[in-house]
XYZ file of C-alpha atoms in Angstrom:
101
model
C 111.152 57.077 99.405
C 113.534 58.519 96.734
C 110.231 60.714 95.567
C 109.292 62.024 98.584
C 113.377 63.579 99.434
C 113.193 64.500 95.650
C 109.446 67.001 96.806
C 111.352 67.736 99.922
C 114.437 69.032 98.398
C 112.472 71.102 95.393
C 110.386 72.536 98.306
C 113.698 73.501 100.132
C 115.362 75.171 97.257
C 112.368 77.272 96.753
C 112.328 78.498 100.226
C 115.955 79.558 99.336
C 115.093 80.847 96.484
C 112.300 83.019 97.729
C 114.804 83.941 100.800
C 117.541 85.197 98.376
C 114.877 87.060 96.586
C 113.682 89.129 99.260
C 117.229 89.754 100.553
C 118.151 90.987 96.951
C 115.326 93.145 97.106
C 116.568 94.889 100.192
C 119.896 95.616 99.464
C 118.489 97.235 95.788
C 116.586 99.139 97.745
C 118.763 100.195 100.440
C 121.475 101.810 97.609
C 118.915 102.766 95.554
C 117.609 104.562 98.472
C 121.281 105.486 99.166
C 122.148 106.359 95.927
C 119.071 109.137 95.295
C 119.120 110.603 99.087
C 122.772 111.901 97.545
C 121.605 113.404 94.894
C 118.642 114.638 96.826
C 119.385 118.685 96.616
C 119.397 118.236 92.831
C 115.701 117.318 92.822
C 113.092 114.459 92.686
C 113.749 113.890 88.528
C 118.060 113.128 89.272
C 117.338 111.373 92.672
C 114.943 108.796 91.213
C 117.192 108.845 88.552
C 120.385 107.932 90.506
C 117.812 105.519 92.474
C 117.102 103.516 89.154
C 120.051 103.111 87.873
C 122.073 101.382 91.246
C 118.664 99.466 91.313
C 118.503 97.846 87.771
C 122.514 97.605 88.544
C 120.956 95.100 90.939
C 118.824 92.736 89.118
C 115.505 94.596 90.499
C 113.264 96.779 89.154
C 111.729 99.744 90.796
C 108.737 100.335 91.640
C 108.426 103.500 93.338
C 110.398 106.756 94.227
C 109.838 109.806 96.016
C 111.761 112.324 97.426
C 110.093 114.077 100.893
C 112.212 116.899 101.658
C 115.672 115.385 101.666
C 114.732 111.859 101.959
C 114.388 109.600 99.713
C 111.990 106.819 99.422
C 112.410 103.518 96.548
C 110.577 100.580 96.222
C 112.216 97.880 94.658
C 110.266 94.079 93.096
C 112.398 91.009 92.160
C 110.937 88.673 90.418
C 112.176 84.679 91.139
C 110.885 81.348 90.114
C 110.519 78.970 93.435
C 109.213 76.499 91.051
C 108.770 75.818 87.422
C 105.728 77.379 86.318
C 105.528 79.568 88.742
C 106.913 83.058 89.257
C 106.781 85.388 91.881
C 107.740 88.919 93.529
C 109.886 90.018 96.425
C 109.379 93.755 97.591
C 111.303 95.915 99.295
C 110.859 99.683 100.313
C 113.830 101.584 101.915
C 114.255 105.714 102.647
C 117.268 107.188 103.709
C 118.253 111.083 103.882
C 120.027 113.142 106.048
C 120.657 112.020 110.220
C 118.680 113.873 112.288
C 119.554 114.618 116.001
């Protein structure tokens, strides 16, 4: 008995850990996002830039960045380790730019 709440409580804390993962993932990515559609008029070089930097601020690594126009799209991977032995990646893509009516 002891066993099987021991498998059912590492298989819970992996679900959390995978569910804090991808929620990490999206708030990198959102300020990344955020952070590069401000320095958008400056180019796609000091947008990604400002991107990376809030992202690795963030425990994440990016993936991706492009500017289109004046938006500003990042992808974002965290890597987390639901169990021992086994590692794996939470992605997250975001844009932001200007409001449009």
């Amino acid at each position: 008995m002891g066993l099987v709440l021991v498998l059912f409580g590492t298989f819970g804390a992996a679900i959390a850990a995978a569910g804090m993962a991808d929620q990490r993932a999206m708030v990198a990515s959102d300020l990344g996002a955020l952070a590069g559609a401000a320095q958008a008029l400056d180019g796609d070089v000091t947008a990604c830039a400002s991107a990376a930097d809030i992202v690795a601020r963030n425990a994440a690594r990016m993936v991706g960045c492009h500017l289109d126009g004046l938006d500003v799209l990042v992808t974002v991977e965290v890597a987390f380790t639901p169990l021992p032995g086994l590692t794996r990646v939470a992605t997250s893509t975001a844009r932001a730019g200007p409001v449009r009516a």
